mmCIF file of C-alpha atoms in Angstrom:
data_model
loop_
_atom_site.group_PDB
_atom_site.id
_atom_site.type_symbol
_atom_site.label_atom_id
_atom_site.label_comp_id
_atom_site.label_asym_id
_atom_site.label_seq_id
_atom_site.Cartn_x
_atom_site.Cartn_y
_atom_site.Cartn_z
ATOM 1 C CA PHE C 430 63.169 9.818 -11.484
ATOM 2 C CA PHE C 431 63.031 9.821 -8.071
ATOM 3 C CA ASN C 432 63.584 5.867 -7.599
ATOM 4 C CA LYS C 433 66.487 6.178 -9.871
ATOM 5 C CA ALA C 434 68.036 8.651 -7.499
ATOM 6 C CA LEU C 435 67.099 6.933 -4.264
ATOM 7 C CA ASN C 436 69.101 3.995 -5.780
ATOM 8 C CA SER C 437 72.044 5.932 -6.777
ATOM 9 C CA SER C 438 75.168 5.082 -5.429
ATOM 10 C CA ARG C 439 75.690 8.861 -4.184
ATOM 11 C CA PHE C 440 72.404 8.789 -1.922
ATOM 12 C CA GLN C 441 73.223 5.339 -0.465
ATOM 13 C CA ALA C 442 76.584 7.062 0.443
ATOM 14 C CA ASP C 443 74.994 10.185 1.767
ATOM 15 C CA LEU C 444 72.657 7.970 4.344
ATOM 16 C CA ALA C 445 75.679 5.817 5.575
ATOM 17 C CA SER C 446 77.410 9.094 5.887
ATOM 18 C CA PRO C 447 78.008 9.592 10.159
ATOM 19 C CA PRO C 448 76.929 13.401 10.340
ATOM 20 C CA TYR C 449 73.573 12.901 8.931
ATOM 21 C CA PHE C 450 72.379 9.850 10.797
ATOM 22 C CA ALA C 451 74.868 9.178 13.915
ATOM 23 C CA CYS C 452 73.092 8.679 17.280
ATOM 24 C CA PRO C 453 74.986 7.034 20.409
ATOM 25 C CA PRO C 454 73.337 4.126 21.232
ATOM 26 C CA LEU C 455 71.296 4.424 24.587
ATOM 27 C CA GLU C 456 73.680 2.810 26.943
ATOM 28 C CA ALA C 457 76.328 5.582 26.034
ATOM 29 C CA MET C 458 73.819 8.148 26.890
ATOM 30 C CA GLU C 459 73.850 9.417 30.630
ATOM 31 C CA PRO C 460 71.261 8.171 32.965
ATOM 32 C CA GLN C 461 69.484 11.356 33.103
ATOM 33 C CA ALA C 462 69.183 11.643 29.297
ATOM 34 C CA LYS C 463 67.647 8.219 28.430
ATOM 35 C CA MET C 464 63.941 8.913 27.519
ATOM 36 C CA GLN C 465 61.130 6.966 28.759
ATOM 37 C CA ILE C 466 58.788 6.095 25.910
ATOM 38 C CA SER C 467 55.463 5.530 27.031
ATOM 39 C CA PHE C 468 51.339 5.314 26.069
ATOM 40 C CA ASP C 469 49.013 7.688 27.621
ATOM 41 C CA ASP C 470 45.185 6.897 28.101
ATOM 42 C CA MET C 471 44.575 7.630 24.582
ATOM 43 C CA ASN C 472 47.295 5.477 23.254
ATOM 44 C CA ARG C 473 49.595 8.513 22.177
ATOM 45 C CA ILE C 474 53.034 8.162 22.144
ATOM 46 C CA ARG C 475 54.419 10.100 25.583
ATOM 47 C CA ILE C 476 58.481 10.772 26.050
ATOM 48 C CA LEU C 477 57.570 12.258 29.763
ATOM 49 C CA GLU C 478 55.894 10.124 32.460
ATOM 50 C CA ALA C 479 51.991 10.212 32.642
ATOM 51 C CA ASP C 480 52.263 11.997 36.137
ATOM 52 C CA ILE C 481 54.779 14.184 35.154
ATOM 53 C CA PHE C 482 53.230 15.190 31.737
ATOM 54 C CA LYS C 483 50.047 15.884 34.008
ATOM 55 C CA GLN C 484 51.845 17.851 36.461
ATOM 56 C CA THR C 485 53.225 19.716 33.239
ATOM 57 C CA GLU C 486 49.716 20.500 31.875
ATOM 58 C CA ASN C 487 48.859 21.685 35.802
ATOM 59 C CA LEU C 488 51.757 23.987 35.819
ATOM 60 C CA ALA C 489 50.887 25.144 32.325
ATOM 61 C CA GLN C 490 47.012 25.499 33.391
ATOM 62 C CA GLU C 491 48.079 27.452 36.700
ATOM 63 C CA SER C 492 50.847 29.515 34.761
ATOM 64 C CA THR C 493 47.913 30.824 32.113
ATOM 65 C CA GLY C 494 45.556 31.834 35.324
ATOM 66 C CA PHE C 495 48.454 33.320 37.024
ATOM 67 C CA VAL C 496 49.197 35.657 33.945
ATOM 68 C CA LYS C 497 45.524 36.352 33.481
ATOM 69 C CA LYS C 498 45.382 37.471 37.016
ATOM 70 C CA ILE C 499 48.153 39.513 36.603
ATOM 71 C CA GLU C 500 46.750 40.824 33.554
ATOM 72 C CA ASP C 501 43.440 41.879 35.528
ATOM 73 C CA PHE C 502 45.331 43.235 38.333
ATOM 74 C CA ASN C 503 47.349 45.327 35.970
ATOM 75 C CA GLY C 504 44.283 46.573 34.246
ATOM 76 C CA LYS C 505 42.756 47.462 37.952
ATOM 77 C CA VAL C 506 45.873 49.548 38.699
ATOM 78 C CA THR C 507 45.920 51.304 35.466
ATOM 79 C CA SER C 508 42.101 52.073 35.964
ATOM 80 C CA LEU C 509 42.939 53.253 39.319
ATOM 81 C CA LEU C 510 45.721 55.355 38.528
ATOM 82 C CA THR C 511 43.725 57.051 35.801
ATOM 83 C CA VAL C 512 41.183 57.692 38.485
ATOM 84 C CA LEU C 513 43.665 59.212 40.895
ATOM 85 C CA ARG C 514 45.312 61.542 38.194
ATOM 86 C CA ALA C 515 41.542 62.551 37.467
ATOM 87 C CA GLN C 516 41.202 63.146 41.594
ATOM 88 C CA SER C 517 44.657 64.777 41.548
ATOM 89 C CA LEU C 518 43.729 67.318 39.180
ATOM 90 C CA LYS C 519 40.536 68.055 40.710
ATOM 91 C CA ILE C 520 42.261 68.671 43.750
ATOM 92 C CA GLU C 521 44.691 70.914 42.457
ATOM 93 C CA SER C 522 42.118 73.044 40.897
ATOM 94 C CA ALA C 523 40.166 72.884 44.221
ATOM 95 C CA LYS C 524 43.302 73.987 45.523
ATOM 96 C CA LEU C 525 44.001 76.819 43.449
ATOM 97 C CA LEU C 526 40.674 78.010 43.743
ATOM 98 C CA ALA C 527 41.050 77.938 47.857
ATOM 99 C CA ILE C 528 44.186 79.831 47.389
ATOM 100 C CA GLY C 529 42.450 82.353 45.326
ATOM 101 C CA GLN C 530 39.796 82.374 47.800
ATOM 102 C CA LYS C 531 42.280 83.288 50.375
ATOM 103 C CA ASN C 532 43.560 85.848 48.643
ATOM 104 C CA ARG C 533 40.507 87.855 47.636
ATOM 105 C CA ASN C 534 39.678 87.410 51.571
ATOM 106 C CA LYS C 535 42.796 88.886 52.948
ATOM 107 C CA ASN C 536 42.736 91.589 50.260
ATOM 108 C CA GLU C 537 39.038 92.147 51.083
ATOM 109 C CA VAL C 538 40.089 92.647 55.208
ATOM 110 C CA GLU C 539 42.936 95.087 53.773
ATOM 111 C CA ASN C 540 40.112 96.993 51.647
ATOM 112 C CA ARG C 541 37.541 97.490 54.502
ATOM 113 C CA ARG C 542 40.535 98.820 57.036
ATOM 114 C CA ARG C 543 41.491 101.061 54.509
ATOM 115 C CA MET C 544 37.459 102.315 53.602
ATOM 116 C CA ALA C 545 37.342 102.445 57.540
ATOM 117 C CA THR C 546 40.127 104.801 57.823
ATOM 118 C CA GLU C 547 38.805 106.866 54.837
ATOM 119 C CA LEU C 548 35.588 107.102 56.437
ATOM 120 C CA LYS C 549 36.902 107.975 60.137
ATOM 121 C CA LEU C 550 38.664 110.538 58.527
ATOM 122 C CA GLN C 551 35.684 111.753 56.016
ATOM 123 C CA ILE C 552 33.676 111.778 59.446
ATOM 124 C CA SER C 553 36.272 114.219 61.188
ATOM 125 C CA LEU C 554 36.094 116.116 58.149
ATOM 126 C CA LYS C 555 32.653 116.392 58.144
ATOM 127 C CA LYS C 556 32.530 117.078 62.106
ATOM 128 C CA GLN C 557 35.213 120.414 61.926
ATOM 129 C CA GLU C 558 33.027 121.834 59.084
ATOM 130 C CA LEU C 559 29.673 121.233 61.104
ATOM 131 C CA GLU C 560 31.622 123.058 64.014
ATOM 132 C CA ARG C 561 32.464 125.852 61.275
ATOM 133 C CA TYR C 562 29.163 125.646 60.650
ATOM 134 C CA VAL C 563 27.837 125.886 64.105
ATOM 135 C CA ARG C 564 30.131 128.929 65.123
ATOM 136 C CA SER C 565 29.370 130.911 62.316
ATOM 137 C CA ILE C 566 25.726 130.666 63.112
ATOM 138 C CA GLU C 567 26.495 131.398 66.587
ATOM 139 C CA LYS C 568 28.340 134.695 65.472
ATOM 140 C CA LYS C 569 25.789 135.988 63.348
ATOM 141 C CA SER C 570 23.144 135.341 65.920
#
């Protein structure tokens, strides 16, 4: 079946048709577009020159290393942000505790002033009562 198809005139016409296998000759191509085919040390076919290929491999390795460093840096920044958020929460709670303590101290000062005033009033009332008792005892004696 395949031999018959390959030998058919239609297949032969398809092979010869320009849209499928047309390629401009190398002389017609621009000088930058010309490819240099070479062999490397391991006898592999290379389109790039050996030194350009090595530079490309070095660039790929450096890029990989750079990407790893960026990922490490990103991880460190993420962990730093996590630590800073935790510390900020601790600082905020300590700040609220300090504000609460300050308010309690302020209220305590006011309470002590009020109590001192009340105690002075009670002392004056007791002194007046004492004077009345002393006068009543003097009258009786």
